[in-house]
Tab-separated table of C-alpha atoms in Angstrom:
chain	number	residue	atom	x	y	z
A	261	MET	CA	-27.091	44.830	14.839
A	262	GLU	CA	-25.207	42.248	12.799
A	263	ILE	CA	-26.510	38.686	13.113
A	264	SER	CA	-23.795	36.187	14.105
A	265	LEU	CA	-22.719	33.396	11.799
A	266	ARG	CA	-24.031	30.881	14.328
A	267	ALA	CA	-27.484	32.420	14.220
A	268	ARG	CA	-27.479	32.522	10.438
A	269	VAL	CA	-26.370	28.884	10.205
A	270	ARG	CA	-29.031	27.885	12.718
A	271	ALA	CA	-31.633	29.699	10.596
A	272	GLY	CA	-30.542	27.830	7.494
A	273	ASP	CA	-29.093	30.794	5.620
A	274	PRO	CA	-27.434	29.380	2.437
A	275	ASP	CA	-24.941	32.253	2.294
A	276	ALA	CA	-23.930	31.520	5.877
A	277	PHE	CA	-23.251	27.907	4.970
A	278	GLY	CA	-21.185	29.077	2.009
A	279	GLN	CA	-19.120	31.201	4.360
A	280	LEU	CA	-18.858	28.296	6.802
A	281	PHE	CA	-17.543	26.049	4.041
A	282	ASP	CA	-15.023	28.628	2.796
A	283	GLU	CA	-13.656	29.160	6.302
A	284	HIS	CA	-13.487	25.559	7.518
A	285	ALA	CA	-13.472	23.093	4.597
A	286	SER	CA	-9.668	22.918	4.537
A	287	VAL	CA	-9.583	22.284	8.304
A	288	VAL	CA	-12.113	19.457	8.012
A	289	HIS	CA	-10.220	17.977	5.057
A	290	ARG	CA	-6.915	18.051	6.941
A	291	HIS	CA	-8.542	16.364	9.928
A	292	ALA	CA	-10.040	13.683	7.665
A	293	VAL	CA	-6.694	13.005	5.952
A	294	ARG	CA	-5.018	12.566	9.311
A	295	MET	CA	-7.768	10.256	10.532
A	296	THR	CA	-7.879	8.077	7.416
A	297	GLY	CA	-4.561	8.574	5.605
A	298	ASP	CA	-6.402	8.769	2.290
A	299	TRP	CA	-7.123	11.949	0.335
A	300	GLY	CA	-9.955	10.410	-1.673
A	301	THR	CA	-11.763	9.293	1.480
A	302	ALA	CA	-11.091	12.698	3.047
A	303	ASP	CA	-12.839	14.433	0.135
A	304	ASP	CA	-15.915	12.283	0.754
A	305	ILE	CA	-15.809	13.023	4.479
A	306	VAL	CA	-15.746	16.788	3.836
A	307	SER	CA	-18.857	16.548	1.671
A	308	LEU	CA	-20.673	14.336	4.170
A	309	THR	CA	-19.656	16.570	7.082
A	310	PHE	CA	-21.227	19.693	5.598
A	311	LEU	CA	-24.327	17.781	4.540
A	312	GLU	CA	-24.663	16.529	8.100
A	313	ALA	CA	-24.025	20.044	9.435
A	314	TRP	CA	-26.930	21.308	7.327
A	315	ARG	CA	-29.161	18.549	8.712
A	316	LEU	CA	-28.130	19.349	12.302
A	317	ARG	CA	-28.108	23.144	11.915
A	318	GLU	CA	-30.923	23.692	14.414
A	319	ARG	CA	-28.764	22.156	17.152
A	320	VAL	CA	-26.213	24.975	16.904
A	321	LEU	CA	-26.229	26.875	20.195
A	322	PRO	CA	-26.411	30.692	20.279
A	323	GLY	CA	-23.194	32.647	20.689
A	324	ASP	CA	-20.244	34.064	18.797
A	325	ASP	CA	-17.725	31.240	19.230
A	326	SER	CA	-16.158	29.549	16.218
A	327	LEU	CA	-18.086	26.665	14.687
A	328	ARG	CA	-14.831	24.800	13.990
A	329	PRO	CA	-15.106	22.421	17.000
A	330	TRP	CA	-18.724	21.643	16.072
A	331	LEU	CA	-17.693	20.765	12.512
A	332	LEU	CA	-14.734	18.666	13.695
A	333	GLY	CA	-17.060	16.741	15.992
A	334	ILE	CA	-19.367	16.021	13.059
A	335	ALA	CA	-16.377	15.060	10.890
A	336	THR	CA	-15.204	12.639	13.572
A	337	ASN	CA	-18.598	10.933	13.666
A	338	VAL	CA	-18.704	10.792	9.864
A	339	THR	CA	-15.249	9.188	9.855
A	340	ARG	CA	-16.455	6.534	12.306
A	341	ASN	CA	-19.416	5.722	10.084
A	342	THR	CA	-17.242	5.715	6.959
A	343	ALA	CA	-14.812	3.282	8.599
A	344	ARG	CA	-17.651	0.967	9.607
A	345	ALA	CA	-19.078	1.085	6.095
A	346	ALA	CA	-15.644	0.349	4.658
A	347	ARG	CA	-15.276	-2.689	6.912
A	348	ARG	CA	-18.685	-4.006	5.869
A	349	HIS	CA	-17.802	-3.395	2.240
A	350	GLN	CA	-14.480	-5.199	2.618
A	351	ALA	CA	-16.193	-8.161	4.263
A	352	ALA	CA	-18.560	-8.360	1.290
A	353	VAL	CA	-15.755	-8.001	-1.235
A	354	VAL	CA	-13.771	-10.957	0.096
A	355	ARG	CA	-16.742	-13.202	-0.620
A	356	ILE	CA	-16.687	-12.519	-4.362
A	357	PRO	CA	-13.994	-13.236	-6.975
A	358	PRO	CA	-11.424	-10.426	-7.168
A	359	PRO	CA	-11.730	-8.062	-10.179
A	360	ASP	CA	-8.889	-7.105	-12.474
A	361	PRO	CA	-6.472	-4.739	-10.712
A	362	VAL	CA	-7.184	-1.030	-11.177
A	363	PRO	CA	-4.677	1.725	-10.319
A	364	ASP	CA	-5.572	3.587	-7.116
A	365	PHE	CA	-4.931	7.238	-7.960
A	366	ALA	CA	-5.898	8.407	-4.473
A	367	ASP	CA	-3.006	6.407	-3.034
A	368	GLU	CA	-0.712	7.899	-5.657
A	369	VAL	CA	-1.676	11.405	-4.540
A	370	THR	CA	-1.123	10.488	-0.900
A	371	ARG	CA	2.380	9.223	-1.714
A	372	ARG	CA	3.262	12.682	-3.008
A	373	MET	CA	2.840	14.259	0.405
A	374	ALA	CA	6.106	15.501	1.890
A	375	ASP	CA	5.608	13.494	5.087
A	376	THR	CA	4.291	10.338	3.424
A	377	GLU	CA	6.361	7.848	5.417
A	378	GLU	CA	5.661	9.543	8.731
A	379	LEU	CA	1.936	9.837	7.969
A	380	ALA	CA	1.722	6.174	6.956
A	381	ALA	CA	3.586	5.065	10.070
A	382	ALA	CA	1.425	7.304	12.258
A	383	GLN	CA	-1.721	5.907	10.620
A	384	ARG	CA	-0.635	2.337	11.337
A	385	ALA	CA	0.224	3.294	14.891
A	386	LEU	CA	-3.063	5.177	15.373
A	387	ARG	CA	-5.026	2.115	14.273
A	388	LYS	CA	-3.465	0.230	17.176
A	389	LEU	CA	-4.903	2.726	19.682
A	390	ARG	CA	-8.421	2.535	21.048
A	391	ARG	CA	-10.885	4.636	19.070
A	392	GLY	CA	-11.377	7.149	21.890
A	393	GLU	CA	-7.617	7.617	22.300
A	394	ARG	CA	-7.217	8.087	18.545
A	395	GLU	CA	-9.956	10.724	18.368
A	396	ALA	CA	-8.660	12.624	21.403
A	397	PHE	CA	-5.166	12.702	19.931
A	398	THR	CA	-6.193	13.931	16.486
A	399	LEU	CA	-8.424	16.692	17.864
A	400	CYS	CA	-6.128	17.925	20.647
A	401	VAL	CA	-2.688	17.426	19.083
A	402	TRP	CA	-3.193	17.634	15.314
A	403	GLU	CA	-6.130	20.071	15.313
A	404	GLY	CA	-5.042	22.076	18.360
A	405	LEU	CA	-8.301	21.956	20.328
A	406	ASP	CA	-8.103	22.228	24.099
A	407	ALA	CA	-9.476	19.386	26.195
A	408	ALA	CA	-12.743	21.176	26.995
A	409	THR	CA	-13.472	22.022	23.360
A	410	ALA	CA	-12.568	18.507	22.218
A	411	ALA	CA	-14.853	17.104	24.899
A	412	THR	CA	-17.719	19.204	23.549
A	413	ALA	CA	-16.960	18.065	20.002
A	414	LEU	CA	-16.923	14.410	21.026
A	415	GLY	CA	-19.788	14.625	23.506
A	416	VAL	CA	-17.791	13.277	26.469
A	417	ALA	CA	-16.463	14.635	29.766
A	418	VAL	CA	-13.306	16.764	29.883
A	419	GLY	CA	-11.611	14.281	32.196
A	420	THR	CA	-12.292	11.504	29.710
A	421	VAL	CA	-10.540	13.431	26.942
A	422	ARG	CA	-7.546	14.185	29.163
A	423	SER	CA	-7.096	10.572	30.239
A	424	ARG	CA	-7.464	9.307	26.669
A	425	LEU	CA	-4.984	11.878	25.420
A	426	SER	CA	-2.470	10.951	28.104
A	427	ARG	CA	-2.631	7.254	27.193
A	428	ALA	CA	-2.422	8.059	23.484
A	429	ARG	CA	0.685	10.229	23.895
A	430	LYS	CA	2.500	7.505	25.831
A	431	ARG	CA	1.782	4.791	23.292
A	432	LEU	CA	1.826	6.608	19.971
A	433	ARG	CA	5.453	7.739	19.838
A	434	LYS	CA	6.692	4.244	20.597
A	435	LEU	CA	4.296	2.640	18.113
A	436	THR	CA	5.238	5.116	15.363
A	437	ASP	CA	8.954	4.476	15.859
A	438	LEU	CA	8.312	0.742	15.640
A	439	GLU	CA	6.279	1.159	12.452
A	440	LEU	CA	8.958	3.324	10.834
A	441	GLY	CA	11.646	0.820	11.834
A	442	GLN	CA	9.701	-2.082	10.336
A	443	SER	CA	9.051	-0.137	7.135
A	444	GLN	CA	12.731	0.729	6.733
A	445	LYS	CA	13.726	-2.862	7.438
A	446	GLN	CA	11.337	-4.144	4.767
A	447	GLU	CA	12.712	-1.636	2.251
A	448	GLN	CA	16.266	-2.720	3.018
A	449	GLU	CA	15.335	-6.392	2.650
A	450	GLN	CA	13.641	-5.721	-0.693
A	451	GLU	CA	16.649	-3.748	-1.930
A	452	GLN	CA	19.014	-6.525	-0.853
A	453	LYS	CA	16.859	-9.134	-2.569
A	454	HIS	CA	16.823	-7.068	-5.766
A	455	LYS	CA	20.627	-6.762	-5.707
A	456	GLN	CA	21.010	-10.514	-5.174
A	457	GLU	CA	18.729	-11.236	-8.132
A	458	GLN	CA	20.730	-8.872	-10.322
A	459	ALA	CA	23.976	-10.530	-9.217
A	460	ARG	CA	22.626	-13.992	-10.033
A	461	GLU	CA	21.546	-12.824	-13.485
A	462	THR	CA	25.008	-11.375	-14.141
A	463	GLN	CA	26.867	-14.499	-12.960
A	464	ARG	CA	24.610	-17.033	-14.691
A	465	PRO	CA	26.674	-18.766	-17.492
A	466	ALA	CA	25.183	-18.898	-20.972
A	467	PRO	CA	24.368	-22.407	-22.374
A	468	VAL	CA	27.150	-23.970	-24.408
A	469	GLY	CA	26.947	-22.887	-28.040
A	470	GLN	CA	24.120	-20.447	-27.211
A	471	SER	CA	26.029	-17.345	-26.221
A	472	PRO	CA	24.882	-14.209	-28.026
A	473	GLY	CA	26.193	-14.135	-31.577
A	474	SER	CA	27.833	-17.585	-31.368
A	475	ARG	CA	25.840	-19.038	-34.248
A	476	ARG	CA	26.359	-15.934	-36.329
A	477	GLN	CA	30.108	-15.980	-35.699
A	478	ALA	CA	30.343	-19.723	-36.549
A	479	ALA	CA	28.481	-19.164	-39.789
A	480	ARG	CA	30.831	-16.372	-40.773
A	481	SER	CA	33.971	-18.425	-39.995
A	482	THR	CA	32.776	-21.548	-41.878
A	483	PRO	CA	33.828	-21.725	-45.545
A	484	LYS	CA	30.986	-21.365	-47.992
A	485	SER	CA	31.657	-24.798	-49.480
A	486	THR	CA	31.405	-26.411	-46.057
A	487	GLN	CA	28.113	-24.662	-45.423
A	488	GLU	CA	26.759	-25.973	-48.744
A	489	LYS	CA	27.827	-29.542	-47.874
A	490	THR	CA	26.157	-29.197	-44.562
A	491	ARG	CA	22.927	-28.256	-46.261
């Protein structure tokens, strides 16, 4: 009789964890990107999620169901802790002099995503939701879990997930549209400002006697004898 993946994971089989990673790492990474909006942070969350899964392996219940909800629940908790750590880090950073600016390559990668603007707007809108609403939305809508499975992953009642999801759906579409509208308005204002600056540069008169080539042209048109007298 073949031993289930759950039983092998619970027993601490390294090969089982390798299989678990191969099957679900991309799902966990996608969930982390959607929760944080940052690919670099998502990479860290994937690593921490599977380390935590190894630590909690004995809590896996017997059965043949997919371990995906269990991993997404762990990833959600890891994301919470990562966000709290980031806030503490930011609070510490503001108390010291700022370092020289360094390019953020993770942000550059994120900007290459096909839905960058929508993801950024959704991230800003999600941050305006309560944490429970945000987690219910990402698990049920973006990850496709049903309410009961999401409830198990989050460790709450099914009714709690359903009510949170209902509130999140009502608020998120409106908030996202507002965020997209504000972003587009800012881009238009910046473009208009840039055009105005270019127009002012074009219309600005050159100082008298200082136009490009004026001195050179005057020197060429002045007789050599006059130039020598001037010297």
